[in-house]
Amino acid sequence: MKLLEERILKDGVALNSDVLLVDSFLNHQVDMGLMQEIGREFARIFAGKGINKIATIESSGIAPAGQAALAMGVPLLVMKKSTSSILSEELLQTPVASFTKGSTYQLTTKRKYLSKGDSVLFIDDFLANGEAALGAARLIESAGATVAGIGIVIEKAFQPGRLRLIEAGYHPVSLAAVSHMETGIISFVESVS
Ligand code: 5GP
């Protein structure tokens, strides 16, 4: 997605060769106009696949996934990174290793928001090692629902996430795929979507 690549080049900061900061428009301050375009692009890519729900992980997935849900006219399920006393009903949980925090959290959702027969599109802000997407897919499938697609805003193609997802039988679609980063330099894999 050209608009997204241009924005990454303009405002993204390669913290080092592994971590891309996009907190001026995606992860902290959010450009909702860009999120709307991203949501429309996901809706275009995944049209006709029978998707009846979008799932994401709090918090950085919510803005792009929410816009995709709006564009597709389906509900958005926000999977939690921790439990709380108000999550008192039957839960589905799976451990996920966090790329940014270096620790493991329990990805959690109420059982009642995923049903057998649901056709779920998972959307996240980044794909790195694939842990978050694989964890979300485990939760979706543990409810008897189907992973109808995986949509990623920014893929770091030099990390193993895509390969791990493909080996597990999924076919992630990313709107921008970074092929290489170093301080001051960001380059993309050509024509990803
Ligand atoms: P994975 O689970 O694929 O290893 O990592 C994906 C998750 O880690 C995303 O949900 C995202 O929040 C976070 N993440 C991974 N790499 C980056 C990065 O380079 N920059 C930022 N801001 N978040 C990242």
PDB file of C-alpha atoms and ligand atoms in Angstrom:
ATOM      1  CA  MET A   1       0.000   0.000   0.000  1.00  0.00           C
ATOM      2  CA  LYS A   2       1.820   3.018  -1.334  1.00  0.00           C
ATOM      3  CA  LEU A   3       0.279   5.525   1.076  1.00  0.00           C
ATOM      4  CA  LEU A   4       1.413   3.439   4.053  1.00  0.00           C
ATOM      5  CA  GLU A   5       4.930   2.898   2.706  1.00  0.00           C
ATOM      6  CA  GLU A   6       5.299   6.638   2.105  1.00  0.00           C
ATOM      7  CA  ARG A   7       4.169   7.342   5.664  1.00  0.00           C
ATOM      8  CA  ILE A   8       6.592   4.791   7.111  1.00  0.00           C
ATOM      9  CA  LEU A   9       9.423   6.411   5.145  1.00  0.00           C
ATOM     10  CA  LYS A  10       8.370   9.873   6.288  1.00  0.00           C
ATOM     11  CA  ASP A  11       7.592   9.226   9.970  1.00  0.00           C
ATOM     12  CA  GLY A  12       8.814   5.726  10.843  1.00  0.00           C
ATOM     13  CA  VAL A  13      11.990   5.399  12.873  1.00  0.00           C
ATOM     14  CA  ALA A  14      14.177   2.305  12.687  1.00  0.00           C
ATOM     15  CA  LEU A  15      15.222   2.079  16.328  1.00  0.00           C
ATOM     16  CA  ASN A  16      17.749  -0.569  15.325  1.00  0.00           C
ATOM     17  CA  SER A  17      17.766  -3.375  12.740  1.00  0.00           C
ATOM     18  CA  ASP A  18      14.858  -5.157  14.520  1.00  0.00           C
ATOM     19  CA  VAL A  19      12.359  -2.624  15.860  1.00  0.00           C
ATOM     20  CA  LEU A  20      10.421  -0.033  13.863  1.00  0.00           C
ATOM     21  CA  LEU A  21       8.835   2.865  15.733  1.00  0.00           C
ATOM     22  CA  VAL A  22       5.639   4.161  14.179  1.00  0.00           C
ATOM     23  CA  ASP A  23       4.196   5.730  17.280  1.00  0.00           C
ATOM     24  CA  SER A  24       3.493   9.079  15.611  1.00  0.00           C
ATOM     25  CA  PHE A  25       0.739   7.554  13.429  1.00  0.00           C
ATOM     26  CA  LEU A  26      -0.067   3.979  14.499  1.00  0.00           C
ATOM     27  CA  ASN A  27       1.020   2.872  17.978  1.00  0.00           C
ATOM     28  CA  HIS A  28       0.639   5.896  20.232  1.00  0.00           C
ATOM     29  CA  GLN A  29      -0.678   8.924  18.369  1.00  0.00           C
ATOM     30  CA  VAL A  30      -2.978   7.563  15.668  1.00  0.00           C
ATOM     31  CA  ASP A  31      -3.725   9.038  12.224  1.00  0.00           C
ATOM     32  CA  MET A  32      -7.348   7.975  11.855  1.00  0.00           C
ATOM     33  CA  GLY A  33      -7.513   9.083   8.209  1.00  0.00           C
ATOM     34  CA  LEU A  34      -4.703   6.643   7.418  1.00  0.00           C
ATOM     35  CA  MET A  35      -6.433   3.978   9.557  1.00  0.00           C
ATOM     36  CA  GLN A  36      -9.591   4.487   7.504  1.00  0.00           C
ATOM     37  CA  GLU A  37      -7.643   3.903   4.271  1.00  0.00           C
ATOM     38  CA  ILE A  38      -6.025   0.819   5.819  1.00  0.00           C
ATOM     39  CA  GLY A  39      -9.439  -0.488   6.899  1.00  0.00           C
ATOM     40  CA  ARG A  40     -10.813  -0.003   3.380  1.00  0.00           C
ATOM     41  CA  GLU A  41      -7.804  -1.779   1.871  1.00  0.00           C
ATOM     42  CA  PHE A  42      -8.279  -4.792   4.165  1.00  0.00           C
ATOM     43  CA  ALA A  43     -12.007  -4.787   3.296  1.00  0.00           C
ATOM     44  CA  ARG A  44     -11.127  -4.823  -0.418  1.00  0.00           C
ATOM     45  CA  ILE A  45      -8.550  -7.619  -0.035  1.00  0.00           C
ATOM     46  CA  PHE A  46     -10.764  -9.866   2.112  1.00  0.00           C
ATOM     47  CA  ALA A  47     -14.098  -9.184   0.367  1.00  0.00           C
ATOM     48  CA  GLY A  48     -16.112 -12.270  -0.594  1.00  0.00           C
ATOM     49  CA  LYS A  49     -14.429 -14.573   1.933  1.00  0.00           C
ATOM     50  CA  GLY A  50     -17.491 -14.889   4.147  1.00  0.00           C
ATOM     51  CA  ILE A  51     -15.869 -13.075   7.068  1.00  0.00           C
ATOM     52  CA  ASN A  52     -18.350 -12.369   9.869  1.00  0.00           C
ATOM     53  CA  LYS A  53     -15.966 -11.096  12.564  1.00  0.00           C
ATOM     54  CA  ILE A  54     -12.600  -9.376  12.901  1.00  0.00           C
ATOM     55  CA  ALA A  55     -10.297 -10.137  15.819  1.00  0.00           C
ATOM     56  CA  THR A  56      -7.293  -8.166  17.003  1.00  0.00           C
ATOM     57  CA  ILE A  57      -5.079  -7.826  20.086  1.00  0.00           C
ATOM     58  CA  GLU A  58      -5.142  -4.823  22.419  1.00  0.00           C
ATOM     59  CA  SER A  59      -4.031  -2.137  22.047  1.00  0.00           C
ATOM     60  CA  SER A  60      -2.212  -1.279  18.817  1.00  0.00           C
ATOM     61  CA  GLY A  61      -4.319  -3.529  16.609  1.00  0.00           C
ATOM     62  CA  ILE A  62      -7.566  -1.800  17.563  1.00  0.00           C
ATOM     63  CA  ALA A  63      -7.332   1.276  15.322  1.00  0.00           C
ATOM     64  CA  PRO A  64      -6.643  -0.495  12.003  1.00  0.00           C
ATOM     65  CA  ALA A  65      -8.803  -3.533  12.823  1.00  0.00           C
ATOM     66  CA  GLY A  66     -11.643  -1.272  13.959  1.00  0.00           C
ATOM     67  CA  GLN A  67     -11.610   0.584  10.667  1.00  0.00           C
ATOM     68  CA  ALA A  68     -11.586  -2.712   8.771  1.00  0.00           C
ATOM     69  CA  ALA A  69     -14.558  -3.898  10.845  1.00  0.00           C
ATOM     70  CA  LEU A  70     -16.397  -0.671  10.039  1.00  0.00           C
ATOM     71  CA  ALA A  71     -15.617  -1.015   6.326  1.00  0.00           C
ATOM     72  CA  MET A  72     -16.742  -4.668   6.307  1.00  0.00           C
ATOM     73  CA  GLY A  73     -19.773  -4.164   8.541  1.00  0.00           C
ATOM     74  CA  VAL A  74     -18.763  -6.850  11.059  1.00  0.00           C
ATOM     75  CA  PRO A  75     -18.044  -6.785  14.813  1.00  0.00           C
ATOM     76  CA  LEU A  76     -14.557  -6.339  16.219  1.00  0.00           C
ATOM     77  CA  LEU A  77     -13.306  -8.726  18.906  1.00  0.00           C
ATOM     78  CA  VAL A  78     -10.463  -7.256  20.984  1.00  0.00           C
ATOM     79  CA  MET A  79      -8.402 -10.028  22.547  1.00  0.00           C
ATOM     80  CA  LYS A  80      -6.889  -9.054  25.905  1.00  0.00           C
ATOM     81  CA  LYS A  81      -3.308  -9.377  27.056  1.00  0.00           C
ATOM     82  CA  SER A  82      -4.273  -9.959  30.681  1.00  0.00           C
ATOM     83  CA  THR A  83      -7.215 -11.127  32.736  1.00  0.00           C
ATOM     84  CA  SER A  84      -9.110  -8.972  35.203  1.00  0.00           C
ATOM     85  CA  SER A  85     -11.880  -9.499  37.733  1.00  0.00           C
ATOM     86  CA  ILE A  86     -14.500  -8.386  35.219  1.00  0.00           C
ATOM     87  CA  LEU A  87     -13.458 -11.181  32.859  1.00  0.00           C
ATOM     88  CA  SER A  88     -15.430 -13.601  35.014  1.00  0.00           C
ATOM     89  CA  GLU A  89     -17.199 -15.775  32.466  1.00  0.00           C
ATOM     90  CA  GLU A  90     -15.791 -18.756  30.608  1.00  0.00           C
ATOM     91  CA  LEU A  91     -12.481 -17.737  29.049  1.00  0.00           C
ATOM     92  CA  LEU A  92     -10.218 -18.983  26.292  1.00  0.00           C
ATOM     93  CA  GLN A  93      -6.513 -18.401  26.932  1.00  0.00           C
ATOM     94  CA  THR A  94      -3.189 -19.189  25.325  1.00  0.00           C
ATOM     95  CA  PRO A  95       0.372 -18.062  26.136  1.00  0.00           C
ATOM     96  CA  VAL A  96       2.017 -15.635  23.706  1.00  0.00           C
ATOM     97  CA  ALA A  97       5.633 -14.433  23.797  1.00  0.00           C
ATOM     98  CA  SER A  98       5.648 -10.650  23.428  1.00  0.00           C
ATOM     99  CA  PHE A  99       8.083  -9.334  20.818  1.00  0.00           C
ATOM    100  CA  THR A 100       8.364  -5.876  22.343  1.00  0.00           C
ATOM    101  CA  LYS A 101       8.292  -6.770  26.054  1.00  0.00           C
ATOM    102  CA  GLY A 102      10.396  -9.922  26.006  1.00  0.00           C
ATOM    103  CA  SER A 103       7.918 -11.633  28.358  1.00  0.00           C
ATOM    104  CA  THR A 104       4.942 -13.964  27.943  1.00  0.00           C
ATOM    105  CA  TYR A 105       1.313 -12.959  28.405  1.00  0.00           C
ATOM    106  CA  GLN A 106      -1.954 -14.903  28.426  1.00  0.00           C
ATOM    107  CA  LEU A 107      -3.931 -13.937  25.330  1.00  0.00           C
ATOM    108  CA  THR A 108      -7.505 -13.984  26.610  1.00  0.00           C
ATOM    109  CA  THR A 109     -11.026 -13.734  25.247  1.00  0.00           C
ATOM    110  CA  LYS A 110     -14.474 -14.583  26.534  1.00  0.00           C
ATOM    111  CA  ARG A 111     -15.622 -17.868  25.064  1.00  0.00           C
ATOM    112  CA  LYS A 112     -19.025 -16.430  24.183  1.00  0.00           C
ATOM    113  CA  TYR A 113     -17.599 -14.000  21.612  1.00  0.00           C
ATOM    114  CA  LEU A 114     -16.285 -16.789  19.389  1.00  0.00           C
ATOM    115  CA  SER A 115     -18.692 -19.367  18.022  1.00  0.00           C
ATOM    116  CA  LYS A 116     -18.399 -22.531  16.039  1.00  0.00           C
ATOM    117  CA  GLY A 117     -18.993 -21.484  12.440  1.00  0.00           C
ATOM    118  CA  ASP A 118     -17.514 -17.971  12.855  1.00  0.00           C
ATOM    119  CA  SER A 119     -15.251 -17.010   9.969  1.00  0.00           C
ATOM    120  CA  VAL A 120     -12.702 -14.699  11.551  1.00  0.00           C
ATOM    121  CA  LEU A 121     -10.201 -12.264  10.020  1.00  0.00           C
ATOM    122  CA  PHE A 122      -7.296 -11.562  12.382  1.00  0.00           C
ATOM    123  CA  ILE A 123      -5.693  -8.129  11.959  1.00  0.00           C
ATOM    124  CA  ASP A 124      -2.604  -6.848  13.779  1.00  0.00           C
ATOM    125  CA  ASP A 125      -0.282  -3.861  13.504  1.00  0.00           C
ATOM    126  CA  PHE A 126       2.988  -5.824  13.069  1.00  0.00           C
ATOM    127  CA  LEU A 127       4.191  -9.272  12.065  1.00  0.00           C
ATOM    128  CA  ALA A 128       7.603 -10.142  13.517  1.00  0.00           C
ATOM    129  CA  ASN A 129       8.054 -13.702  14.836  1.00  0.00           C
ATOM    130  CA  GLY A 130       4.414 -14.619  14.330  1.00  0.00           C
ATOM    131  CA  GLU A 131       3.724 -15.342  18.006  1.00  0.00           C
ATOM    132  CA  ALA A 132       0.735 -12.995  18.296  1.00  0.00           C
ATOM    133  CA  ALA A 133      -0.923 -14.209  15.077  1.00  0.00           C
ATOM    134  CA  LEU A 134      -0.339 -17.884  15.929  1.00  0.00           C
ATOM    135  CA  GLY A 135      -1.740 -17.324  19.438  1.00  0.00           C
ATOM    136  CA  ALA A 136      -4.820 -15.560  18.075  1.00  0.00           C
ATOM    137  CA  ALA A 137      -5.335 -18.383  15.568  1.00  0.00           C
ATOM    138  CA  ARG A 138      -5.114 -20.944  18.410  1.00  0.00           C
ATOM    139  CA  LEU A 139      -7.821 -19.110  20.367  1.00  0.00           C
ATOM    140  CA  ILE A 140     -10.083 -18.732  17.318  1.00  0.00           C
ATOM    141  CA  GLU A 141      -9.765 -22.403  16.406  1.00  0.00           C
ATOM    142  CA  SER A 142     -10.142 -23.608  20.006  1.00  0.00           C
ATOM    143  CA  ALA A 143     -13.672 -22.177  19.849  1.00  0.00           C
ATOM    144  CA  GLY A 144     -14.423 -24.147  16.680  1.00  0.00           C
ATOM    145  CA  ALA A 145     -14.265 -20.973  14.578  1.00  0.00           C
ATOM    146  CA  THR A 146     -12.228 -20.647  11.373  1.00  0.00           C
ATOM    147  CA  VAL A 147      -9.331 -18.306  10.625  1.00  0.00           C
ATOM    148  CA  ALA A 148     -10.529 -16.886   7.301  1.00  0.00           C
ATOM    149  CA  GLY A 149      -7.535 -14.606   6.896  1.00  0.00           C
ATOM    150  CA  ILE A 150      -4.644 -12.819   8.569  1.00  0.00           C
ATOM    151  CA  GLY A 151      -4.120  -9.147   7.721  1.00  0.00           C
ATOM    152  CA  ILE A 152      -1.013  -7.323   8.883  1.00  0.00           C
ATOM    153  CA  VAL A 153      -0.387  -3.589   8.633  1.00  0.00           C
ATOM    154  CA  ILE A 154       3.428  -3.776   8.702  1.00  0.00           C
ATOM    155  CA  GLU A 155       5.332  -7.011   8.160  1.00  0.00           C
ATOM    156  CA  LYS A 156       9.026  -7.225   8.928  1.00  0.00           C
ATOM    157  CA  ALA A 157       9.866  -9.671   6.180  1.00  0.00           C
ATOM    158  CA  PHE A 158      13.362 -10.337   7.499  1.00  0.00           C
ATOM    159  CA  GLN A 159      11.910 -11.926  10.644  1.00  0.00           C
ATOM    160  CA  PRO A 160      10.413 -15.437  10.650  1.00  0.00           C
ATOM    161  CA  GLY A 161       6.700 -14.647  11.198  1.00  0.00           C
ATOM    162  CA  ARG A 162       5.515 -15.191   7.611  1.00  0.00           C
ATOM    163  CA  LEU A 163       7.328 -18.513   7.278  1.00  0.00           C
ATOM    164  CA  ARG A 164       5.970 -19.764  10.604  1.00  0.00           C
ATOM    165  CA  LEU A 165       2.419 -18.790   9.613  1.00  0.00           C
ATOM    166  CA  ILE A 166       2.739 -20.447   6.205  1.00  0.00           C
ATOM    167  CA  GLU A 167       4.114 -23.613   7.833  1.00  0.00           C
ATOM    168  CA  ALA A 168       1.043 -23.587  10.091  1.00  0.00           C
ATOM    169  CA  GLY A 169      -1.234 -23.350   7.035  1.00  0.00           C
ATOM    170  CA  TYR A 170      -2.041 -19.615   7.026  1.00  0.00           C
ATOM    171  CA  HIS A 171      -1.413 -17.048   4.323  1.00  0.00           C
ATOM    172  CA  PRO A 172      -0.815 -13.629   5.858  1.00  0.00           C
ATOM    173  CA  VAL A 173      -1.446 -10.520   3.756  1.00  0.00           C
ATOM    174  CA  SER A 174       0.522  -7.414   4.678  1.00  0.00           C
ATOM    175  CA  LEU A 175      -0.006  -3.845   3.487  1.00  0.00           C
ATOM    176  CA  ALA A 176       3.679  -2.966   3.787  1.00  0.00           C
ATOM    177  CA  ALA A 177       6.570  -5.406   4.077  1.00  0.00           C
ATOM    178  CA  VAL A 178       9.901  -4.092   5.305  1.00  0.00           C
ATOM    179  CA  SER A 179      12.796  -6.014   3.798  1.00  0.00           C
ATOM    180  CA  HIS A 180      15.621  -4.309   5.666  1.00  0.00           C
ATOM    181  CA  MET A 181      16.134  -1.698   8.359  1.00  0.00           C
ATOM    182  CA  GLU A 182      19.022   0.044   9.967  1.00  0.00           C
ATOM    183  CA  THR A 183      19.264   3.388  11.669  1.00  0.00           C
ATOM    184  CA  GLY A 184      18.021   5.943   9.135  1.00  0.00           C
ATOM    185  CA  ILE A 185      17.267   3.355   6.422  1.00  0.00           C
ATOM    186  CA  ILE A 186      14.012   1.472   5.747  1.00  0.00           C
ATOM    187  CA  SER A 187      13.470  -0.531   2.556  1.00  0.00           C
ATOM    188  CA  PHE A 188      10.450  -2.522   1.368  1.00  0.00           C
ATOM    189  CA  VAL A 189       9.730  -5.774  -0.369  1.00  0.00           C
ATOM    190  CA  GLU A 190       8.144  -4.748  -3.666  1.00  0.00           C
ATOM    191  CA  SER A 191       4.389  -4.994  -4.424  1.00  0.00           C
ATOM    192  CA  VAL A 192       3.078  -6.817  -1.375  1.00  0.00           C
ATOM    193  CA  SER A 193      -0.626  -6.118  -1.869  1.00  0.00           C
TER     194      SER A 193
HETATM  195  P1  5GP B   1       5.164 -11.204  16.744  1.00  0.00           P
HETATM  196  O1  5GP B   1       4.168 -11.780  17.684  1.00  0.00           O
HETATM  197  O2  5GP B   1       4.831 -11.418  15.306  1.00  0.00           O
HETATM  198  O3  5GP B   1       6.573 -11.593  17.084  1.00  0.00           O
HETATM  199  O4  5GP B   1       5.134  -9.633  16.991  1.00  0.00           O
HETATM  200  C1  5GP B   1       3.982  -8.910  16.701  1.00  0.00           C
HETATM  201  C2  5GP B   1       3.576  -8.046  17.859  1.00  0.00           C
HETATM  202  O5  5GP B   1       4.703  -7.407  18.450  1.00  0.00           O
HETATM  203  C3  5GP B   1       2.676  -6.942  17.336  1.00  0.00           C
HETATM  204  O6  5GP B   1       1.418  -7.108  17.956  1.00  0.00           O
HETATM  205  C4  5GP B   1       3.328  -5.648  17.746  1.00  0.00           C
HETATM  206  O7  5GP B   1       2.561  -5.024  18.748  1.00  0.00           O
HETATM  207  C5  5GP B   1       4.678  -6.010  18.313  1.00  0.00           C
HETATM  208  N1  5GP B   1       5.798  -5.657  17.400  1.00  0.00           N
HETATM  209  C6  5GP B   1       6.612  -6.520  16.739  1.00  0.00           C
HETATM  210  N2  5GP B   1       7.574  -5.868  16.088  1.00  0.00           N
HETATM  211  C7  5GP B   1       7.354  -4.554  16.296  1.00  0.00           C
HETATM  212  C8  5GP B   1       8.038  -3.369  15.853  1.00  0.00           C
HETATM  213  O8  5GP B   1       9.051  -3.387  15.126  1.00  0.00           O
HETATM  214  N3  5GP B   1       7.516  -2.181  16.256  1.00  0.00           N
HETATM  215  C9  5GP B   1       6.412  -2.104  17.067  1.00  0.00           C
HETATM  216  N4  5GP B   1       5.971  -0.890  17.398  1.00  0.00           N
HETATM  217  N5  5GP B   1       5.749  -3.210  17.513  1.00  0.00           N
HETATM  218  C10 5GP B   1       6.221  -4.417  17.127  1.00  0.00           C
END
